[in-house]
């Protein structure tokens, strides 16, 4: 009898455990496409930002307006996370994904007809951001359901799509603006985004019928846990540094180093190239050496690179040297957050915990570049971006401390669980 029960338990476990492959690799490829045609496109906004700032495209606009529009692409995407999580539960994943495809592409096409700055706020900012979130949020929940031992590797491969997408769209956007105008570059990006995202949507599948995840818009029980709060704090603070560097490198190259728009676009492309190359390797290292440990160390490395390389950079060559390794590690949050949520809170809590993560990073993703531009001091000449650079470096430094504390808590909990039970007297 006992042997029969053991066989049934083993059979149940084999059904419920992630297969670590199979159709999961097709889903991984689908998420590569989705990341490439969502975050890859969003990452190329640095090219638009540099162009807007250099050409006074909307005379009534200020530099803070353009910075906020780029922030809204990220902020609106994160803000709708509870709604997306609930809608996936109630109407289905593919319905939400398809709506996102139409909204994101429609936002870019609408932006091509903008003649006032508030038109750009609503189109390239709000509408693109909502569409991006409606595509990204349902898709990022899927991969942890398909992988266990290779979870971080799969996440690294999937997230490299944003790097290679950013590389292609940064170079392509700069060339299109120069050759065929800003308006047509926006329209073409909108059409390409729709086609690429649609293919990813068609291919992606979840395992909700097996995992039965809790899909709560706001999981209040998780914010009562110290380890979950540490992971949320890491995401919040690290995003301040991420957005500052992602969007400021291009304008720094033009306004401080004196590079052309074309070379500034190359820097944004190289930053994304580093992302595409580095993230799969980070995923492999996370599975091998520990996800929390690797995330903490890489976050600290981001701080060191900002202080040691970006601040003294005064030539195209030094900025290239900064962008390659920085691109690989700046977005550690985006590629590790899914596996980290599974490791800290458990697989069934991933959609709910991710919803909390996205809400947490709304403010930093929306306003970090606004703060960075506010910290600029044009009168300081060569050092006009110094305060913004220090801001980015300190953000990553503080974020690494949160991750190292999470590492300590988890290590202590593991050691305590290995202690023999105390004999009751």
XYZ file of C-alpha atoms in Angstrom:
425
model
C 0.000 0.000 0.000
C 2.790 2.378 0.936
C 4.569 1.629 -2.325
C 1.431 2.476 -4.326
C 1.095 5.816 -2.524
C 4.779 6.559 -3.146
C 4.344 5.841 -6.861
C 1.303 8.135 -7.015
C 3.205 10.912 -5.235
C 6.140 10.526 -7.630
C 3.787 10.589 -10.619
C 2.052 13.734 -9.321
C 5.398 15.431 -8.685
C 6.617 14.554 -12.181
C 3.501 16.148 -13.671
C 3.638 19.311 -11.555
C 7.390 19.943 -11.608
C 8.631 22.248 -14.405
C 9.909 20.163 -17.344
C 13.100 22.264 -17.702
C 12.789 22.177 -21.472
C 10.424 20.829 -24.091
C 7.919 23.431 -25.249
C 9.447 25.681 -22.606
C 12.232 26.512 -25.064
C 9.624 27.605 -27.632
C 8.123 29.855 -24.947
C 11.620 31.122 -24.230
C 12.004 32.046 -27.906
C 8.605 33.747 -27.837
C 9.650 35.857 -24.855
C 12.912 36.721 -26.673
C 10.787 38.207 -29.466
C 8.474 39.986 -27.054
C 11.368 41.493 -25.093
C 13.053 42.568 -28.317
C 9.981 44.329 -29.659
C 8.947 45.906 -26.338
C 11.921 46.728 -24.107
C 14.297 46.735 -27.058
C 12.250 49.505 -28.628
C 11.837 51.310 -25.295
C 15.609 51.191 -24.738
C 16.135 53.072 -28.002
C 14.249 56.071 -26.626
C 17.652 57.502 -25.725
C 18.082 58.188 -29.456
C 14.753 60.050 -29.575
C 15.618 61.919 -26.387
C 18.957 63.075 -27.766
C 17.262 64.217 -30.980
C 14.465 66.063 -29.165
C 16.932 67.851 -26.880
C 19.309 68.815 -29.696
C 16.732 70.039 -32.213
C 14.075 71.803 -30.104
C 11.474 69.710 -31.930
C 8.543 71.013 -29.852
C 9.381 74.663 -29.047
C 7.069 74.850 -25.997
C 8.636 71.728 -24.422
C 11.391 71.601 -21.827
C 14.064 68.907 -21.393
C 12.096 67.595 -18.410
C 9.087 66.992 -20.693
C 11.086 64.707 -22.959
C 12.633 62.894 -20.002
C 9.196 62.324 -18.483
C 7.812 60.939 -21.741
C 10.536 58.288 -21.769
C 9.848 57.556 -18.123
C 6.138 57.145 -18.841
C 6.915 54.289 -21.249
C 8.288 52.365 -18.293
C 6.058 53.813 -15.573
C 2.713 53.208 -17.302
C 3.823 49.688 -18.205
C 4.478 48.942 -14.549
C 1.449 50.817 -13.213
C -1.074 48.584 -14.977
C 0.467 45.382 -13.565
C -2.379 44.641 -11.088
C -4.976 45.144 -13.818
C -3.052 42.916 -16.243
C -2.639 40.188 -13.626
C -6.375 40.173 -12.903
C -7.327 40.326 -16.594
C -5.061 37.367 -17.397
C -6.923 35.422 -14.728
C -10.388 36.500 -15.914
C -10.203 36.831 -19.724
C -7.055 34.897 -20.654
C -3.418 35.648 -21.345
C -3.628 35.896 -25.127
C -6.481 38.415 -25.080
C -4.431 40.779 -22.912
C -1.337 40.270 -25.049
C -3.186 41.056 -28.284
C -4.647 44.254 -26.832
C -1.133 45.278 -25.868
C 0.111 44.737 -29.426
C -2.505 47.117 -30.839
C -1.972 49.782 -28.172
C 1.817 49.857 -28.371
C 1.917 50.028 -32.158
C -0.924 52.546 -32.217
C 0.986 54.746 -29.774
C 4.014 54.996 -32.071
C 1.913 55.681 -35.141
C -0.081 58.341 -33.278
C 3.179 59.944 -32.083
C 4.238 60.415 -35.705
C 1.384 62.927 -36.119
C 2.099 64.842 -32.882
C 2.419 68.619 -33.257
C 2.189 69.582 -29.580
C 4.083 68.211 -26.614
C 0.916 66.911 -24.922
C 0.237 64.826 -28.037
C 3.588 63.140 -27.455
C 2.775 62.605 -23.769
C -0.406 60.708 -24.648
C 1.002 58.727 -27.588
C 4.715 57.909 -27.183
C 4.399 58.138 -23.407
C 1.083 56.813 -22.053
C -0.292 54.696 -24.916
C 3.031 53.056 -25.773
C 3.652 52.439 -22.065
C 0.259 50.810 -21.465
C 0.654 48.644 -24.552
C 4.164 47.653 -23.529
C 2.938 46.636 -20.072
C 0.015 44.647 -21.464
C 2.509 42.621 -23.517
C 5.393 42.297 -21.071
C 3.607 41.618 -17.776
C 1.621 38.542 -18.930
C 4.653 37.157 -20.797
C 7.215 37.417 -17.981
C 5.028 35.255 -15.731
C 5.304 32.269 -18.056
C 8.966 31.173 -18.086
C 9.318 30.322 -14.354
C 6.517 27.790 -14.877
C 8.566 25.888 -17.467
C 11.989 25.798 -15.802
C 13.527 24.978 -12.429
C 17.232 24.117 -12.598
C 17.627 26.187 -15.765
C 15.268 28.967 -14.682
C 17.838 31.777 -14.627
C 19.483 30.565 -17.839
C 16.128 30.629 -19.615
C 15.424 34.069 -18.155
C 18.833 35.312 -19.300
C 18.288 34.025 -22.825
C 14.801 35.528 -22.945
C 15.916 38.906 -21.625
C 18.784 39.143 -24.117
C 16.071 39.866 -26.658
C 15.763 43.350 -25.199
C 19.507 43.837 -25.710
C 19.637 42.747 -29.330
C 16.338 44.513 -29.983
C 17.731 47.678 -28.436
C 20.868 47.327 -30.584
C 18.860 47.002 -33.788
C 16.361 49.722 -32.983
C 18.975 52.182 -31.689
C 20.967 51.949 -34.916
C 17.849 51.746 -37.057
C 16.104 54.652 -35.356
C 19.129 56.936 -35.681
C 19.464 56.044 -39.375
C 15.746 56.452 -40.106
C 15.540 59.840 -38.390
C 18.507 61.032 -40.431
C 17.389 59.592 -43.758
C 13.579 59.642 -43.832
C 12.401 61.913 -40.965
C 11.270 61.448 -37.377
C 7.618 60.916 -38.300
C 8.245 58.004 -40.648
C 10.683 56.399 -38.244
C 7.908 56.332 -35.613
C 5.422 54.798 -38.069
C 7.832 52.111 -39.218
C 8.721 51.201 -35.630
C 5.007 50.888 -34.826
C 4.405 48.478 -37.717
C 7.486 46.373 -36.988
C 6.584 46.198 -33.286
C 3.125 44.862 -34.098
C 4.384 42.086 -36.363
C 7.192 40.983 -34.025
C 5.050 40.970 -30.895
C 2.221 39.155 -32.664
C 4.507 36.223 -33.525
C 5.608 35.979 -29.890
C 2.003 36.104 -28.668
C 0.980 33.266 -30.980
C 3.794 30.999 -29.744
C 3.611 31.562 -25.974
C 1.828 29.079 -23.666
C 1.508 28.913 -19.893
C 1.084 26.018 -17.418
C -1.563 27.641 -15.233
C -3.732 24.515 -15.393
C -0.935 22.647 -13.593
C 0.624 25.305 -11.377
C -2.675 26.987 -10.371
C -0.935 30.243 -9.395
C -2.511 32.835 -7.159
C -3.053 35.768 -9.536
C -3.701 38.629 -7.137
C -3.495 42.233 -8.256
C -2.105 43.274 -4.873
C -0.749 40.491 -2.647
C -0.734 42.257 0.722
C 0.439 39.134 2.558
C 3.785 39.289 0.727
C 4.645 42.805 1.868
C 4.516 41.572 5.451
C 7.546 39.358 4.826
C 11.008 40.803 5.428
C 12.660 38.888 2.577
C 10.016 40.054 0.105
C 10.419 43.662 1.253
C 14.178 43.439 0.684
C 13.645 42.250 -2.887
C 11.138 45.053 -3.507
C 13.567 47.638 -2.100
C 16.362 46.311 -4.336
C 14.175 46.770 -7.410
C 13.024 50.267 -6.448
C 16.491 51.699 -5.785
C 18.334 49.925 -8.612
C 15.837 51.291 -11.153
C 16.880 54.830 -10.223
C 20.376 54.051 -11.449
C 19.244 51.980 -14.430
C 16.981 54.621 -15.962
C 19.526 57.381 -15.375
C 22.313 55.569 -17.206
C 20.109 54.107 -19.951
C 18.705 57.453 -21.027
C 21.584 59.803 -20.101
C 24.556 58.205 -21.857
C 23.474 59.382 -25.306
C 22.762 62.986 -24.279
C 25.954 63.035 -22.156
C 27.952 62.024 -25.223
C 26.478 64.883 -27.288
C 26.401 67.676 -24.734
C 29.541 66.941 -22.705
C 31.904 64.930 -24.902
C 30.805 66.722 -28.076
C 29.955 63.671 -30.191
C 27.567 63.721 -33.145
C 24.044 62.310 -32.981
C 25.201 59.348 -35.057
C 27.956 58.424 -32.616
C 25.622 58.937 -29.674
C 23.233 56.456 -31.295
C 26.121 53.997 -31.613
C 26.702 54.256 -27.845
C 23.079 53.393 -27.131
C 23.412 50.480 -29.541
C 26.601 49.232 -27.863
C 24.914 49.489 -24.475
C 22.186 47.199 -25.781
C 24.742 44.892 -27.423
C 26.290 44.366 -24.008
C 22.836 43.496 -22.714
C 22.286 40.898 -25.428
C 25.644 39.226 -24.882
C 25.830 39.443 -21.105
C 22.417 38.365 -19.883
C 22.561 34.678 -20.919
C 25.944 34.412 -19.198
C 24.510 36.038 -16.085
C 21.631 33.569 -16.184
C 24.045 30.650 -16.370
C 26.108 32.071 -13.489
C 22.952 32.591 -11.408
C 21.930 28.952 -11.766
C 25.475 27.847 -10.976
C 26.455 30.127 -8.078
C 23.148 31.329 -6.646
C 20.591 33.816 -7.929
C 20.621 36.148 -4.945
C 24.405 36.135 -4.677
C 24.997 36.909 -8.349
C 22.343 39.656 -8.398
C 23.917 41.357 -5.383
C 27.456 41.245 -6.760
C 26.426 42.531 -10.199
C 24.429 45.370 -8.661
C 27.559 46.445 -6.793
C 29.559 46.205 -10.042
C 27.086 48.615 -11.664
C 27.894 51.160 -8.964
C 31.634 50.692 -9.407
C 31.420 51.091 -13.202
C 29.459 54.340 -12.887
C 31.994 55.868 -10.505
C 35.169 54.434 -12.035
C 34.427 54.673 -15.783
C 31.429 56.858 -16.613
C 32.374 59.900 -14.511
C 35.909 60.273 -15.971
C 34.810 59.327 -19.522
C 35.678 62.173 -21.912
C 36.021 60.433 -25.285
C 34.140 58.112 -27.606
C 36.519 55.232 -26.889
C 36.128 55.434 -23.104
C 32.340 55.605 -23.433
C 32.393 52.491 -25.624
C 34.520 50.808 -22.950
C 31.885 51.777 -20.384
C 28.852 50.739 -22.450
C 29.899 47.150 -23.223
C 30.218 45.802 -19.645
C 27.622 48.246 -18.316
C 25.077 47.003 -20.828
C 25.589 43.448 -19.619
C 24.926 44.202 -15.968
C 22.783 47.369 -15.783
C 19.528 45.517 -16.324
C 20.251 42.701 -13.875
C 16.846 43.424 -12.324
C 14.885 42.697 -15.503
C 16.473 39.317 -16.175
C 16.604 38.043 -12.597
C 13.398 39.345 -11.041
C 11.232 36.416 -12.203
C 13.559 33.658 -10.891
C 14.200 35.677 -7.724
C 10.469 36.007 -7.052
C 10.106 32.248 -7.435
C 13.052 31.614 -5.124
C 11.978 34.045 -2.413
C 8.181 33.617 -2.427
C 7.607 30.297 -4.238
C 6.444 29.376 -7.741
C 2.711 29.790 -7.057
C 3.260 33.336 -5.827
C 5.217 34.479 -8.899
C 2.374 36.350 -10.718
C 1.242 38.059 -7.504
C 4.784 38.933 -6.407
C 5.681 40.222 -9.863
C 2.615 42.460 -9.742
C 4.012 43.976 -6.530
C 7.438 44.322 -8.151
C 6.040 46.259 -11.093
C 4.070 48.591 -8.810
C 7.209 49.212 -6.769
C 9.239 50.397 -9.752
C 6.576 52.747 -11.183
C 8.017 55.849 -9.503
C 11.719 55.239 -10.251
C 11.155 54.241 -13.865
C 8.915 57.269 -14.448
C 10.910 59.959 -12.710
C 14.552 58.816 -12.511
C 15.582 60.533 -15.748
C 13.594 63.612 -14.764
C 15.657 63.755 -11.564
C 18.855 63.181 -13.560
C 18.122 66.069 -15.917
C 17.208 68.276 -12.963
C 20.596 67.466 -11.445
C 22.437 68.644 -14.565
C 24.488 71.785 -14.159
C 25.214 73.169 -17.661
C 27.320 75.956 -16.151
C 29.813 73.354 -14.914
C 30.816 72.490 -18.486
C 32.767 69.200 -18.515
C 31.201 68.213 -15.167
C 27.619 69.210 -15.970
C 26.402 65.601 -15.514
C 28.467 64.919 -12.375
C 25.582 65.021 -9.889
C 23.459 62.776 -12.119
C 26.341 60.306 -12.399
C 26.826 60.262 -8.620
C 23.068 59.767 -8.238
C 23.194 56.675 -10.481
C 26.242 55.214 -8.758
C 24.813 55.703 -5.265
C 21.498 54.143 -6.307
C 23.227 50.931 -7.381
C 25.413 50.930 -4.270
C 22.425 51.180 -1.923
C 20.506 48.594 -3.944
C 23.374 46.127 -3.588
C 23.171 46.482 0.207
C 19.529 45.384 0.131
C 20.458 42.337 -1.922
C 23.365 41.414 0.355
C 20.988 41.631 3.329
C 18.582 39.289 1.520
C 21.529 36.964 0.919
C 22.316 37.023 4.648
C 18.685 36.371 5.620
C 18.321 33.434 3.234
C 21.655 31.943 4.268
C 20.730 32.217 7.931
C 17.330 30.655 7.261
C 18.956 27.767 5.407
C 21.434 27.169 8.208
C 18.660 27.285 10.803
C 16.613 24.753 8.830
C 19.569 22.371 8.929
C 19.813 22.492 12.738
C 18.527 19.431 14.616
C 15.240 19.947 16.366
C 15.499 20.928 20.002
C 14.454 18.225 22.408
C 11.499 19.313 24.478
C 12.146 19.045 28.229
